[in-house]
């Protein structure tokens, strides 16, 4: 039975990954280490709380003693590091926590994995172990109208978030190049789907449209993101963990580039028709001040993961966005719970000067 340390899996992608893996592998152990920041939500995991294949541990990936103890207790085969501060806007107002979690946290996980898996006497690594870093296309910076991010594209991050993620990627490669640690890095484009915290574009817009609130579109609304349904990302991470070549980076994306305003108008049209609500129309759109250092376009070239591992995205955007809107409409209580309390304060602070 393979044993995984999965971090940050009370958040959006991690939650989806836990369900994906439990469905796919009858025999598996997932030890889920999550600090439960504002973005972590145990309610996400209630459908597997009685499943012995999933063990939840509340804690910080920066905590050396805790992580060392988990390695001793479980003798992990894999580490898959999802844990991160993940929101670009928050990184612009508060960069330090991004350096702490995304940078120092990653180094702590690498060091604890090395201590557990590397025999310094024989200078050998234990068989079958691997560290996987869940990174992002944002480390490559911003594209103009043409071209795509390849694994060979130089790193050129712009935001404090993407800089902290790029720095983590460099440490992962440093552990590979210096100590021979078995590692992979995935760099995925924008995810959407169930359980995403409504600070991110799609769930924020769904929630605002439903409540007839203004829809804050940054700048001219023509920034382009490459959207991937979250389950397709989970599939890619599983394939890379279990088949990726040692020391390699794999880009993940489905050639589904859309300007932000297209996404917002799609959500308006969908909810207008589904809820039969004439109070929902494009008049809700409000163009607001642009995000500082706003990357213009992301676009992934996924040729490598397709050719080497046979990965392909299964959910076209037209289907994925309907599934996503269905999920949020069916999980009104989830949305109410995560948007109560601190969320209101965050929203007012973040959008007051826009
Ligand atoms: P998220 O913000 O929804 O979840 C992050 C999780 O990490 C939360 O559960 C939080 O409690 C936990 N966490 C934060 N700090 C921690 C710490 N110090 N110790 C332990 N746990 C901690 O993020 P997400 O959107 O699910 O992203 C997951 C990963 O995927 C991140 O590394 C992100 O950079 C990467 N990624 C995200 C996207 C995307 O579109 N969301 C795309 C590509 C890559
Ligand atoms: O590309 C992968 C990245 O995608 C991940 O690494 C990040 O963790 C994830 O948050 C996401 O980053 P973005 O900045 O692209 O996602 P966000 O949902 O914050 O914004 C998407 C686009 O929508 C971006 O161009 C900014 C714009 N936007 C966002 C919000 C929240 C708006 O116009 N208005 C908004 O209110």
Coordinates of C-alpha atoms and ligand atoms in Angstrom, one line a residue:
X1 CA 0.0 0.0 0.0
X2 CA 1.4 3.4 -1.0
X3 CA 1.6 6.0 1.7
X4 CA 1.3 9.7 0.8
X5 CA 1.9 12.8 2.8
X6 CA -0.4 15.3 1.1
X7 CA -0.3 18.9 2.4
X8 CA -2.9 21.6 2.1
X9 CA -5.6 19.2 1.2
X10 CA -8.4 21.0 3.1
X11 CA -8.1 23.6 0.4
X12 CA -9.5 23.7 -3.1
X13 CA -7.3 21.4 -5.3
X14 CA -6.1 19.3 -2.4
X15 CA -9.7 18.4 -1.4
X16 CA -10.5 17.4 -5.0
X17 CA -7.2 15.4 -5.1
X18 CA -8.1 13.4 -1.9
X19 CA -11.5 12.4 -3.4
X20 CA -9.9 11.6 -6.7
X21 CA -7.3 9.3 -5.2
X22 CA -9.7 7.6 -2.8
X23 CA -12.0 6.8 -5.7
X24 CA -9.2 5.5 -7.8
X25 CA -7.1 3.5 -5.3
X26 CA -8.9 1.0 -3.0
X27 CA -5.6 0.6 -1.1
X28 CA -3.9 3.8 -0.2
X29 CA -3.0 6.0 2.8
X30 CA -3.3 9.8 2.5
X31 CA -2.0 11.7 5.5
X32 CA -3.4 15.2 5.0
X33 CA -1.3 17.9 6.8
X34 CA -3.1 21.3 6.7
X35 CA -2.8 24.3 8.9
X36 CA -6.4 25.3 8.3
X37 CA -5.8 28.9 7.3
X38 CA -8.8 30.9 6.1
X39 CA -8.5 28.8 2.8
X40 CA -8.6 25.5 4.6
X41 CA -12.0 24.0 5.4
X42 CA -12.6 20.7 7.1
X43 CA -16.2 20.8 5.9
X44 CA -14.8 20.0 2.5
X45 CA -13.6 16.6 3.8
X46 CA -16.7 15.5 5.5
X47 CA -17.4 12.9 2.9
X48 CA -14.3 11.0 3.8
X49 CA -14.1 11.7 7.6
X50 CA -14.9 8.0 8.3
X51 CA -12.6 6.6 5.7
X52 CA -9.5 5.0 7.3
X53 CA -7.5 5.7 4.1
X54 CA -7.5 9.4 4.9
X55 CA -6.0 10.8 8.1
X56 CA -6.2 14.5 8.8
X57 CA -3.5 16.3 10.8
X58 CA -3.9 20.0 11.6
X59 CA -0.4 21.6 11.4
X60 CA 2.0 23.8 9.6
X61 CA 4.3 22.5 6.9
X62 CA 7.0 24.8 8.5
X63 CA 6.9 22.8 11.7
X64 CA 10.0 20.6 11.6
X65 CA 9.2 18.5 14.7
X66 CA 5.7 17.7 13.5
X67 CA 6.7 16.8 9.9
X68 CA 9.6 14.7 11.2
X69 CA 7.3 12.8 13.5
X70 CA 4.9 12.1 10.6
X71 CA 7.7 10.7 8.5
X72 CA 8.7 8.4 11.5
X73 CA 5.1 7.3 12.1
X74 CA 4.1 6.6 8.5
X75 CA 7.2 6.0 6.4
X76 CA 5.8 7.9 3.4
X77 CA 6.4 6.8 -0.2
X78 CA 5.4 10.2 -1.6
X79 CA 5.1 13.8 -0.6
X80 CA 2.7 15.9 -2.6
X81 CA 2.9 19.5 -1.6
X82 CA -0.2 21.5 -2.3
X83 CA 0.0 23.7 0.8
X84 CA 0.5 27.3 0.0
X85 CA -0.8 30.8 0.3
X86 CA -2.4 30.9 -3.2
X87 CA -4.1 34.2 -3.8
X88 CA -2.2 36.8 -5.8
X89 CA -4.2 39.8 -4.4
X90 CA -3.4 38.8 -0.8
X91 CA 0.3 38.4 -1.8
X92 CA 0.3 42.0 -3.0
X93 CA -0.9 43.3 0.4
X94 CA 0.9 40.8 2.6
X95 CA 4.0 39.2 0.9
X96 CA 5.7 37.8 4.1
X97 CA 3.3 34.9 4.7
X98 CA 3.9 33.8 1.1
X99 CA 7.6 33.6 1.7
X100 CA 7.1 31.8 4.9
X101 CA 4.7 29.1 3.7
X102 CA 5.5 28.8 0.1
X103 CA 9.3 29.2 0.5
X104 CA 10.3 28.1 4.0
X105 CA 7.5 25.5 4.2
X106 CA 8.7 23.8 1.0
X107 CA 12.3 23.8 2.2
X108 CA 11.2 22.2 5.5
X109 CA 9.3 19.5 3.7
X110 CA 12.3 18.8 1.4
X111 CA 14.7 18.6 4.4
X112 CA 12.4 16.3 6.4
X113 CA 11.9 14.1 3.3
X114 CA 15.7 14.0 2.8
X115 CA 16.3 13.1 6.5
X116 CA 13.8 10.2 6.2
X117 CA 14.8 8.9 2.8
X118 CA 18.5 9.4 2.4
X119 CA 21.1 7.2 4.0
X120 CA 24.2 9.4 4.4
X121 CA 26.4 6.4 5.2
X122 CA 25.7 4.5 1.9
X123 CA 24.9 7.7 0.1
X124 CA 21.7 6.1 -1.3
X125 CA 18.0 7.0 -1.4
X126 CA 15.4 4.6 -0.3
X127 CA 13.7 2.8 -3.2
X128 CA 10.4 4.1 -4.6
X129 CA 10.3 7.5 -2.9
X130 CA 9.3 10.8 -4.5
X131 CA 8.7 14.4 -3.7
X132 CA 6.2 16.2 -5.9
X133 CA 5.7 20.0 -5.9
X134 CA 2.4 21.4 -7.1
X135 CA 3.5 24.6 -8.8
X136 CA 1.9 27.0 -11.1
X137 CA 2.2 28.5 -14.6
X138 CA 2.6 31.9 -13.0
X139 CA 6.3 31.2 -12.3
X140 CA 6.9 31.8 -16.0
X141 CA 5.6 35.4 -15.9
X142 CA 3.4 36.8 -18.6
X143 CA 2.9 36.1 -22.3
X144 CA 2.1 38.5 -25.2
X145 CA -0.4 37.6 -27.8
X146 CA 1.6 34.7 -29.2
X147 CA 3.4 31.6 -27.9
X148 CA 3.0 29.3 -24.9
X149 CA 4.8 28.4 -21.7
X150 CA 7.0 25.4 -22.2
X151 CA 9.0 23.6 -19.4
X152 CA 12.1 25.3 -20.8
X153 CA 10.7 28.8 -20.6
X154 CA 12.8 30.8 -18.1
X155 CA 11.2 31.6 -14.8
X156 CA 10.2 35.2 -14.7
X157 CA 7.6 35.7 -11.9
X158 CA 6.1 39.1 -11.2
X159 CA 3.9 38.9 -8.1
X160 CA 5.0 38.1 -4.6
X161 CA 2.9 34.9 -4.9
X162 CA 4.5 33.7 -8.1
X163 CA 8.0 34.8 -6.8
X164 CA 7.5 32.7 -3.7
X165 CA 6.4 29.7 -5.9
X166 CA 9.3 30.1 -8.3
X167 CA 11.7 30.2 -5.3
X168 CA 10.1 27.0 -4.0
X169 CA 10.6 25.3 -7.4
X170 CA 14.2 26.3 -7.4
X171 CA 14.7 24.7 -4.0
X172 CA 13.0 21.5 -5.2
X173 CA 15.4 21.3 -8.2
X174 CA 18.3 22.2 -5.9
X175 CA 17.5 19.1 -3.7
X176 CA 17.5 17.0 -6.9
X177 CA 20.7 18.5 -8.4
X178 CA 22.6 18.6 -5.1
X179 CA 21.5 15.6 -3.2
X180 CA 20.0 13.4 -6.0
X181 CA 16.5 13.6 -4.4
X182 CA 13.8 12.0 -6.6
X183 CA 11.5 14.9 -7.4
X184 CA 8.9 16.2 -9.9
X185 CA 7.3 19.6 -10.3
X186 CA 3.9 20.2 -12.0
X187 CA 3.1 23.7 -13.3
X188 CA -0.6 24.0 -14.0
X189 CA -2.8 26.8 -15.4
X190 CA -5.9 28.2 -13.6
X191 CA -8.1 25.6 -12.0
X192 CA -11.9 25.8 -11.5
X193 CA -14.5 23.5 -10.0
X194 CA -16.0 22.5 -6.7
X195 CA -14.6 23.7 -3.3
X196 CA -12.8 26.8 -4.6
X197 CA -12.7 29.6 -2.1
X198 CA -14.7 32.6 -3.4
X199 CA -11.8 35.0 -3.4
X200 CA -10.9 33.5 -6.9
X201 CA -12.5 34.8 -10.1
X202 CA -15.1 32.0 -10.9
X203 CA -16.6 31.3 -7.4
X204 CA -16.5 35.0 -6.5
X205 CA -18.4 35.9 -9.6
X206 CA -20.9 33.1 -9.1
X207 CA -21.6 34.2 -5.6
X208 CA -21.9 37.9 -6.5
X209 CA -24.2 37.2 -9.5
X210 CA -26.5 35.1 -7.4
X211 CA -26.7 37.9 -4.8
X212 CA -27.0 40.7 -7.4
X213 CA -23.8 42.2 -6.2
X214 CA -21.5 44.2 -8.5
X215 CA -18.9 42.2 -10.5
X216 CA -15.5 43.7 -10.1
X217 CA -13.6 43.2 -13.3
X218 CA -10.0 44.3 -13.1
X219 CA -8.6 46.7 -15.8
X220 CA -10.1 46.2 -19.2
X221 CA -11.2 42.6 -18.5
X222 CA -9.0 41.3 -21.4
X223 CA -6.4 39.5 -19.3
X224 CA -6.3 35.9 -20.5
X225 CA -6.2 32.8 -18.3
X226 CA -5.9 29.1 -19.4
X227 CA -8.7 27.3 -17.5
X228 CA -8.6 23.7 -16.5
X229 CA -11.2 21.7 -14.7
X230 CA -9.8 20.7 -11.3
X231 CA -10.3 16.9 -11.8
X232 CA -8.0 17.0 -14.9
X233 CA -5.3 18.6 -12.7
X234 CA -5.7 15.9 -10.1
X235 CA -5.3 13.3 -12.8
X236 CA -2.1 14.9 -14.0
X237 CA -0.6 15.0 -10.5
X238 CA -1.4 11.3 -10.0
X239 CA 0.2 10.5 -13.4
X240 CA 3.3 12.5 -12.7
X241 CA 3.7 11.1 -9.2
X242 CA 3.4 7.6 -10.5
X243 CA 5.1 7.9 -13.9
X244 CA 7.0 11.1 -14.2
X245 CA 10.7 10.9 -15.0
X246 CA 12.9 11.8 -12.1
X247 CA 13.9 15.5 -11.9
X248 CA 11.4 16.6 -14.6
X249 CA 9.0 19.5 -14.7
X250 CA 5.6 18.9 -16.3
X251 CA 3.3 21.7 -17.5
X252 CA -0.4 21.0 -17.2
X253 CA -3.1 22.8 -19.2
X254 CA -5.8 22.2 -21.7
X255 CA -5.5 25.0 -24.3
X256 CA -8.5 26.7 -23.0
X257 CA -7.6 30.4 -22.9
X258 CA -10.4 32.9 -22.2
X259 CA -10.3 36.6 -21.4
X260 CA -11.7 37.3 -18.0
X261 CA -14.7 39.3 -19.3
X262 CA -15.8 36.2 -21.3
X263 CA -15.8 34.1 -18.1
X264 CA -17.8 36.8 -16.3
X265 CA -20.4 37.1 -19.1
X266 CA -20.7 33.3 -19.3
X267 CA -21.5 33.1 -15.6
X268 CA -24.1 35.9 -16.0
X269 CA -25.8 34.2 -18.9
X270 CA -25.8 30.8 -17.2
X271 CA -27.2 32.0 -14.0
X272 CA -29.8 34.3 -15.7
X273 CA -31.2 31.3 -17.6
X274 CA -30.9 28.8 -14.8
X275 CA -32.4 30.9 -12.0
X276 CA -34.8 32.6 -14.4
X277 CA -33.9 35.9 -12.8
X278 CA -34.1 39.1 -14.8
X279 CA -32.2 41.0 -12.1
X280 CA -29.1 39.2 -13.4
X281 CA -27.6 40.9 -16.4
X282 CA -24.4 42.5 -17.7
X283 CA -25.3 45.7 -15.9
X284 CA -23.8 44.1 -12.8
X285 CA -20.3 44.3 -14.4
X286 CA -18.2 47.0 -12.9
X287 CA -14.7 47.7 -14.3
X288 CA -12.4 48.5 -11.4
X289 CA -8.8 49.5 -10.8
X290 CA -6.4 46.9 -12.2
X291 CA -4.4 44.5 -10.1
X292 CA -0.8 45.8 -9.5
X293 CA 1.6 44.0 -11.9
X294 CA -1.3 42.2 -13.5
X295 CA 0.0 39.4 -15.8
X296 CA -1.6 39.8 -19.2
X297 CA -1.8 36.3 -20.5
X298 CA -1.0 32.7 -19.4
X299 CA -1.0 29.8 -21.9
X300 CA 0.4 26.3 -21.3
X301 CA 1.9 24.0 -23.9
X302 CA 1.0 20.6 -22.5
X303 CA 2.9 18.5 -25.2
X304 CA 5.4 17.0 -22.8
X305 CA 2.9 15.5 -20.3
X306 CA 0.7 14.3 -23.2
X307 CA 3.5 12.6 -25.0
X308 CA 5.3 11.1 -22.1
X309 CA 2.5 10.2 -19.8
X310 CA -0.6 10.1 -22.0
X311 CA -2.4 12.8 -20.0
X312 CA -5.2 14.8 -21.7
X313 CA -7.9 17.0 -20.3
X314 CA -11.3 15.2 -20.2
X315 CA -13.6 18.1 -19.3
X316 CA -14.1 20.8 -22.0
X317 CA -14.8 24.2 -20.6
X318 CA -18.4 24.3 -21.7
X319 CA -19.1 21.2 -19.7
X320 CA -16.8 22.1 -16.7
X321 CA -18.4 25.5 -16.2
X322 CA -21.9 24.0 -16.1
X323 CA -20.7 21.3 -13.6
X324 CA -19.1 24.1 -11.5
X325 CA -22.1 26.3 -11.4
X326 CA -24.3 23.2 -10.6
X327 CA -22.0 22.5 -7.7
X328 CA -22.2 26.0 -6.2
X329 CA -26.0 26.2 -6.7
X330 CA -26.3 22.8 -4.9
X331 CA -24.0 23.8 -2.1
X332 CA -25.5 27.0 -0.9
X333 CA -24.8 26.2 2.7
X334 CA -21.1 25.7 1.9
X335 CA -21.0 29.1 0.3
X336 CA -22.9 30.7 3.2
X337 CA -20.5 29.2 5.7
X338 CA -17.3 30.3 3.9
X339 CA -18.6 33.8 3.2
X340 CA -19.7 34.5 6.7
X341 CA -17.5 36.3 9.2
X342 CA -14.0 37.1 8.0
X343 CA -14.9 36.9 4.3
X344 CA -17.0 40.0 4.5
X345 CA -14.1 41.9 6.1
X346 CA -11.7 40.7 3.5
X347 CA -14.0 41.6 0.7
X348 CA -14.5 45.2 2.0
X349 CA -10.8 45.7 2.5
X350 CA -9.8 44.2 -0.8
X351 CA -12.3 46.0 -3.0
X352 CA -12.8 49.3 -1.2
X353 CA -10.3 51.2 -3.2
X354 CA -11.0 49.6 -6.5
Ligands
LIG1 P1 -6.0 27.0 -1.5 O1 -5.6 28.4 -1.1 O2 -7.4 26.7 -1.8 O3 -5.6 25.9 -0.4 C1 -4.3 26.0 0.2 C2 -4.4 25.1 1.4 O4 -3.1 25.1 2.1 C3 -5.4 25.5 2.5 O5 -6.1 24.3 2.9 C4 -4.6 26.0 3.6 O6 -5.2 25.8 4.9 C5 -3.3 25.2 3.5 N1 -2.1 25.9 4.1 C6 -1.7 27.2 3.9 N2 -0.6 27.4 4.6 C7 -0.3 26.3 5.2 C8 0.8 25.9 6.0 N3 1.8 26.8 6.4 N4 0.9 24.6 6.4 C9 -0.1 23.7 6.1 N5 -1.1 24.0 5.3 C10 -1.2 25.3 4.8 O7 -5.1 26.7 -2.7 P2 -5.4 25.8 -4.1 O8 -6.0 26.7 -5.1 O9 -6.0 24.5 -3.7 O10 -3.9 25.6 -4.6 C11 -3.2 24.4 -4.1 C12 -1.8 24.4 -4.7 O11 -1.9 24.4 -6.1 C13 -1.0 25.6 -4.4 O12 0.4 25.2 -4.1 C14 -1.1 26.5 -5.6 O13 0.1 27.3 -5.7 C15 -1.1 25.5 -6.7 N6 -1.9 25.9 -7.9 C16 -3.1 26.4 -7.8 C17 -3.8 26.7 -9.0 C18 -5.2 27.3 -9.0 O14 -5.7 27.7 -10.0 N7 -5.9 27.3 -7.8 C19 -3.2 26.5 -10.2 C20 -1.9 25.9 -10.3 C21 -1.3 25.6 -9.1
LIG2 O1 -2.4 30.3 -13.1 C1 -2.5 29.6 -11.9 C2 -2.9 30.5 -10.8 O2 -4.2 30.8 -11.0 C3 -2.6 29.8 -9.4 O3 -1.3 29.6 -9.3 C4 -3.2 30.7 -8.3 O4 -3.0 30.1 -7.1 C5 -4.6 31.0 -8.6 O5 -5.1 31.9 -7.6 C6 -4.8 31.6 -10.0 O6 -4.2 32.9 -10.0 P1 -5.0 34.2 -10.8 O7 -4.5 35.4 -10.3 O8 -4.9 33.9 -12.3 O9 -6.5 33.8 -10.4 P2 -7.7 34.8 -9.8 O10 -8.9 33.9 -9.8 O11 -7.3 35.6 -8.6 O12 -7.9 35.8 -11.0 C7 -8.1 35.3 -12.4 C8 -8.2 36.6 -13.3 O13 -9.3 37.3 -12.9 C9 -7.0 37.5 -13.1 O14 -6.6 38.0 -14.4 C10 -7.5 38.6 -12.2 C11 -9.0 38.7 -12.6 N1 -9.9 39.1 -11.4 C12 -9.8 38.4 -10.3 C13 -10.7 38.7 -9.2 C14 -10.6 37.9 -7.9 C15 -10.8 40.1 -11.6 O15 -10.9 40.7 -12.7 N2 -11.7 40.4 -10.6 C16 -11.6 39.7 -9.4 O16 -12.4 40.1 -8.5

